Coordinates of C-alpha atoms and ligand atoms in Angstrom, one line a residue:
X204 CA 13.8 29.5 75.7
X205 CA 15.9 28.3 73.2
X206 CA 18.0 30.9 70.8
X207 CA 18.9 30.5 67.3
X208 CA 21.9 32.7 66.2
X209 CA 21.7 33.0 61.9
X210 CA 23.2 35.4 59.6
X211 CA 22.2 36.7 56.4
X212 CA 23.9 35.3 53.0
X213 CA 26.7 37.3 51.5
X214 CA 26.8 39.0 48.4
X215 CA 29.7 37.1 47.8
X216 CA 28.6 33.7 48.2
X217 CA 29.4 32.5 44.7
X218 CA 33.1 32.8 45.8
X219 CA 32.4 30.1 48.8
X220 CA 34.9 27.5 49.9
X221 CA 34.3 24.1 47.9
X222 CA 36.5 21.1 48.6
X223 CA 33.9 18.0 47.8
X224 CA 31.9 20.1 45.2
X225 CA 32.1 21.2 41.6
X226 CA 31.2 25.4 41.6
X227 CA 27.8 26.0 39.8
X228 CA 26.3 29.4 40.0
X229 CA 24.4 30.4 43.3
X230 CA 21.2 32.5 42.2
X231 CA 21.7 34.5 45.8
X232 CA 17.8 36.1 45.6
X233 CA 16.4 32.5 45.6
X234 CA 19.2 31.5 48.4
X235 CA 17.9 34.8 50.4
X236 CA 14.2 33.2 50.0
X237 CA 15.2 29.8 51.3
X238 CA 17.4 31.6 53.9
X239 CA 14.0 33.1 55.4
X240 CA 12.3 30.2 54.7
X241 CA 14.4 28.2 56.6
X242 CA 14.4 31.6 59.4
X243 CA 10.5 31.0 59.7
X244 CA 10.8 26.8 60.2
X245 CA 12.9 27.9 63.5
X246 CA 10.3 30.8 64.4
X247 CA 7.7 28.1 64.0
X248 CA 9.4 25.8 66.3
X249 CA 9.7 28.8 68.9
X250 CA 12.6 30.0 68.7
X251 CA 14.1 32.9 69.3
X252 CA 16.1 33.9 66.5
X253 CA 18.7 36.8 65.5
X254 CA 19.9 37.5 62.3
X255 CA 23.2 38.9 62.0
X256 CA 23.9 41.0 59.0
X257 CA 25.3 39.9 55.8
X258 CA 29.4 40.2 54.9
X259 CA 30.2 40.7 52.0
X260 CA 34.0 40.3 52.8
X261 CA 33.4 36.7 54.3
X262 CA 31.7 34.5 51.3
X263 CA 31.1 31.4 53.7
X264 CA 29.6 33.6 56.9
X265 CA 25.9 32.5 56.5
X266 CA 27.2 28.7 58.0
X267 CA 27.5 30.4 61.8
X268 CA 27.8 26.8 63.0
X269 CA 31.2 26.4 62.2
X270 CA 32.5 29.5 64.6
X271 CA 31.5 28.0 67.5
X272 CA 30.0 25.3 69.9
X273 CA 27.5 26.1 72.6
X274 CA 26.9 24.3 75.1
X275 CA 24.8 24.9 78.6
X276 CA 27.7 25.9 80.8
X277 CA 30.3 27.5 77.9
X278 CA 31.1 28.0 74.6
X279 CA 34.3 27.3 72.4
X280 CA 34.7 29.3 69.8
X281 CA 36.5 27.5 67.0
X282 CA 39.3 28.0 64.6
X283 CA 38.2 27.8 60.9
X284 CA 40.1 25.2 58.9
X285 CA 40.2 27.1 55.8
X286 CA 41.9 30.6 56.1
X287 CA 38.9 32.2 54.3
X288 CA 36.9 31.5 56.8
X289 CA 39.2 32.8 60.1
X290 CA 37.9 36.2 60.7
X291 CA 34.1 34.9 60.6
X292 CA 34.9 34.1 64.3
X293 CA 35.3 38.0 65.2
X294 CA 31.7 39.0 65.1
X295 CA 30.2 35.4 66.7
X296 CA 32.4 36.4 69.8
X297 CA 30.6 39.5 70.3
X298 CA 27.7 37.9 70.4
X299 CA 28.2 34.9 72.3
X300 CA 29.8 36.9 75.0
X301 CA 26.4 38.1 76.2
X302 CA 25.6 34.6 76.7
X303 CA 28.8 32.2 77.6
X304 CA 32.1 32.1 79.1
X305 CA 34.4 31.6 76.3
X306 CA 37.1 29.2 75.4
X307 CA 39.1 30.0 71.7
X308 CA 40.6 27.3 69.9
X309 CA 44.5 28.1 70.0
X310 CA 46.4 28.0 66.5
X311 CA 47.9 26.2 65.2
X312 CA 44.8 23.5 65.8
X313 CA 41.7 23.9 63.1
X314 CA 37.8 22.7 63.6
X315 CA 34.9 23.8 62.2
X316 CA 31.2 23.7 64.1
X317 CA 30.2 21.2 61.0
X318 CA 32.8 19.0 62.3
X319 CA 31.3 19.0 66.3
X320 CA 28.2 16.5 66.8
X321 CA 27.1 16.7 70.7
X322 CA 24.8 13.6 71.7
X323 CA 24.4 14.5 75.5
X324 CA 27.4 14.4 77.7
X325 CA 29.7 12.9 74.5
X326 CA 31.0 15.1 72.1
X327 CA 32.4 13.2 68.3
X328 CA 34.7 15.6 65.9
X329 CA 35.4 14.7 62.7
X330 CA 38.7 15.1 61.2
X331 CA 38.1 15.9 58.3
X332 CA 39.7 18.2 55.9
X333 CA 38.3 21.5 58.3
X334 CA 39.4 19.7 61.6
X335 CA 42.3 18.0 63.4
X336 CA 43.6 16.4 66.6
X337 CA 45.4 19.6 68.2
X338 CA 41.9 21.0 68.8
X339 CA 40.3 17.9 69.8
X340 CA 42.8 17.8 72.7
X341 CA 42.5 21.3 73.5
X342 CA 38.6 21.0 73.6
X343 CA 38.7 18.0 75.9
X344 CA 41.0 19.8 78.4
X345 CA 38.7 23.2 78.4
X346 CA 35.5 20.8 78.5
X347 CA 36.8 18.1 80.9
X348 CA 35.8 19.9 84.3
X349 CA 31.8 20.0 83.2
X350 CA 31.9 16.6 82.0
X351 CA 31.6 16.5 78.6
X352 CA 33.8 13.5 76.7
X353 CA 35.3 14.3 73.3
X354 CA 36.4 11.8 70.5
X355 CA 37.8 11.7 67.1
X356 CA 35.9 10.0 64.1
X357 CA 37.3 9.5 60.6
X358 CA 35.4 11.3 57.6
X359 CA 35.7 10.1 54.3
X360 CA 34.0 11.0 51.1
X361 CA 32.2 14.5 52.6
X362 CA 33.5 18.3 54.3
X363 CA 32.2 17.6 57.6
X364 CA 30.9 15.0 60.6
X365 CA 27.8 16.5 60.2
X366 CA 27.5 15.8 56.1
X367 CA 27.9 12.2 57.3
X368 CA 25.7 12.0 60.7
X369 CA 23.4 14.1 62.8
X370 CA 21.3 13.2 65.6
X371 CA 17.1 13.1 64.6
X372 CA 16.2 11.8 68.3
X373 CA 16.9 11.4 71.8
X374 CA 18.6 8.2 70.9
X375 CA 18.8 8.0 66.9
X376 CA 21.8 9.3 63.9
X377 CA 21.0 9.8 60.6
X378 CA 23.9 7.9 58.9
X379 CA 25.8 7.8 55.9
X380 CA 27.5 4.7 56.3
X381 CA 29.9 5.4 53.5
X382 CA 31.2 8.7 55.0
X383 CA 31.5 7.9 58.9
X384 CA 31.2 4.2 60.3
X385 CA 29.1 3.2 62.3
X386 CA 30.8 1.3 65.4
X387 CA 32.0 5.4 66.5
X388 CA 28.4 5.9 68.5
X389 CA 27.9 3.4 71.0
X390 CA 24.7 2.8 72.3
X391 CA 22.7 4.7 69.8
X392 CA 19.8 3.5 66.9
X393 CA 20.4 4.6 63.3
X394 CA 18.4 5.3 60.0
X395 CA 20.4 4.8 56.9
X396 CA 19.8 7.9 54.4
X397 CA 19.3 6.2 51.2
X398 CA 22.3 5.5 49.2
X399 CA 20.3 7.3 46.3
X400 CA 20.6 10.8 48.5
X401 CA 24.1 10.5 49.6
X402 CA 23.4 14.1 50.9
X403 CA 21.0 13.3 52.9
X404 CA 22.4 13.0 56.6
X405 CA 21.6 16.9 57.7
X406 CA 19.2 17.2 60.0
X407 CA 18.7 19.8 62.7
X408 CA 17.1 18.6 65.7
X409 CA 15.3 20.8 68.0
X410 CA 13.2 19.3 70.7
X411 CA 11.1 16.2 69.2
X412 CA 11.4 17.9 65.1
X413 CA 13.8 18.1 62.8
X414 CA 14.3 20.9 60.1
X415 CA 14.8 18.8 57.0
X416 CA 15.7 19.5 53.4
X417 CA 12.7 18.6 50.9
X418 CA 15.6 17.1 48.5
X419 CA 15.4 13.7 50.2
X420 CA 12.0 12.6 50.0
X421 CA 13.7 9.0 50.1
X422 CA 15.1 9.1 53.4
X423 CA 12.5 11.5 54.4
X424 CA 10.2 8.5 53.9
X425 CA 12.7 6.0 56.3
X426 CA 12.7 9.2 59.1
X427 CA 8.7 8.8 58.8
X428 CA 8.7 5.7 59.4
X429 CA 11.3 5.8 62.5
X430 CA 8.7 8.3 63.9
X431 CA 10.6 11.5 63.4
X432 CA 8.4 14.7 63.0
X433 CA 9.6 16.9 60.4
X434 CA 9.3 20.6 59.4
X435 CA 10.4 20.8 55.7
X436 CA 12.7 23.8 53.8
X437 CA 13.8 24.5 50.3
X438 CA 17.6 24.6 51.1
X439 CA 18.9 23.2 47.3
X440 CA 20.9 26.8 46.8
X441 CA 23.0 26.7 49.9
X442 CA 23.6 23.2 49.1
X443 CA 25.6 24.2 45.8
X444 CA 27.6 26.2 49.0
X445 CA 28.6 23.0 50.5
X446 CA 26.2 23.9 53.1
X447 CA 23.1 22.2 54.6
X448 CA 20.7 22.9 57.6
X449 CA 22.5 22.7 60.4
X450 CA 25.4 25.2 59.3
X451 CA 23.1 28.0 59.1
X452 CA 22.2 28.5 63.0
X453 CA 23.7 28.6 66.3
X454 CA 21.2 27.2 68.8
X455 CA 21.4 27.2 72.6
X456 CA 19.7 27.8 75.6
X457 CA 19.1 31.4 76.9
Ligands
LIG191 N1 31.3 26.4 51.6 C1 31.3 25.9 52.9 C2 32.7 25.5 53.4 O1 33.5 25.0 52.6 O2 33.1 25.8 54.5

């Protein structure tokens, strides 16, 4: 049984972080309906999913994936990279303490989830603007004893790894080549987004599917053809967030 952590948008989402992003207004009802919409797609897919109330004092709190990474054996919970989005970690805890041992990120290093791609046993953080080398080292000394092998890759050009790449199969990225290069993932096949949907390199894997933004239908067309199944969602109001569809869940086994 897989779980799927979420949280409900704040009232206060118009006040969101932004570093790559100019601010246009967030209409939140119409964020709400593609927050359930997007709620359903992991119901439909069989998950189990709990959704954590809204807070309004934490603009940012509906992307849960930056507070933490689970993995079968633990969980690390991170350390925000922009102060506004510290305390978000408080609330996660509680509920990933039912679930995992817990490691914390120690300051004065900064990740964020968004930064954290896991392909099996190897683990790629991007240092980006959210994320640096302190808490790349600390991670690789909690995670060394279960196996799990972490290295850095350069962003450029987006707010997180996960803008840039995200795994759409066993042994397949969806790649920006712009934004993170290639030659980092050994080993693995790619599809290109296409360079008209520079956005377009979110995807949320789960099992053989992916949850997939219908903003792309260009590199929704190349996934089709690589043989990727995909369960669409409306998820243009989040975007204006900075956010895409792998921020807003937490998803491990139970
Ligand atoms: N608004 C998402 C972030 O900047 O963290």
């Amino acid at each position: 049984m897989l779980i799927a952590i979420t949280r409900e948008i704040s009232p206060s989402i118009n006040q969101c972080e932004l570093t790559f992003h100019e601010r246009e207004p967030i209409n939140y009802e119409r964020a709400c309906e593609q927050h359930k919409q997007y709620v359903n797609a992991l119901r439909s897919l069989r998950l189990q999913v709990q959704v954590l109330p809204a807070d309004p004092d934490l603009p940012d709190s509906v992307f849960v994936e930056d507070t933490a990474l689970v993995l079968d054996e633990c969980a690390i919970i991170t350390r925000p990279g922009a102060d506004s989005r510290k305390p978000e970690t408080e609330s996660i805890t509680n509920v990933l303490e039912q679930y995992r041992k817990l490691f914390f990120v120690q300051p004065p290093a900064r990740v964020d989830g968004g930064d954290i791609l896991r392909v099996d046993k190897k683990i790629y953080v991007g240092l980006s603007t959210r994320s640096d080398n302190n808490a790349i080292e600390q991670m690789q000394n909690y995670l060394r004893p279960f196996g799990y092998e972490i290295e850095g890759v350069t962003v450029t050009g987006c707010l997180h790894l996960k803008s840039a790449v995200t795994q759409v199969a066993e042994d397949t990225l969806l790649i920006n080549p712009e934004w993170a290069d290639k030659n980092y993932f050994d080993g693995m096949k790619f599809v290109e987004i296409d360079p008209s949907e520079p956005y377009a390199a979110n995807a949320l894997l789960i099992g053989d599917t992916i949850i997939y933004p219908t903003a792309f239908p260009k590199t929704q067309k190349r996934l089709e053809a690589a043989g990727v199944k995909i369960v669409n969602v409306d998820a243009d109001e989040l975007a204006k967030a900075e956010g895409a569809v792998t921020c807003c869940s937490l998803i491990f086994k139970s």
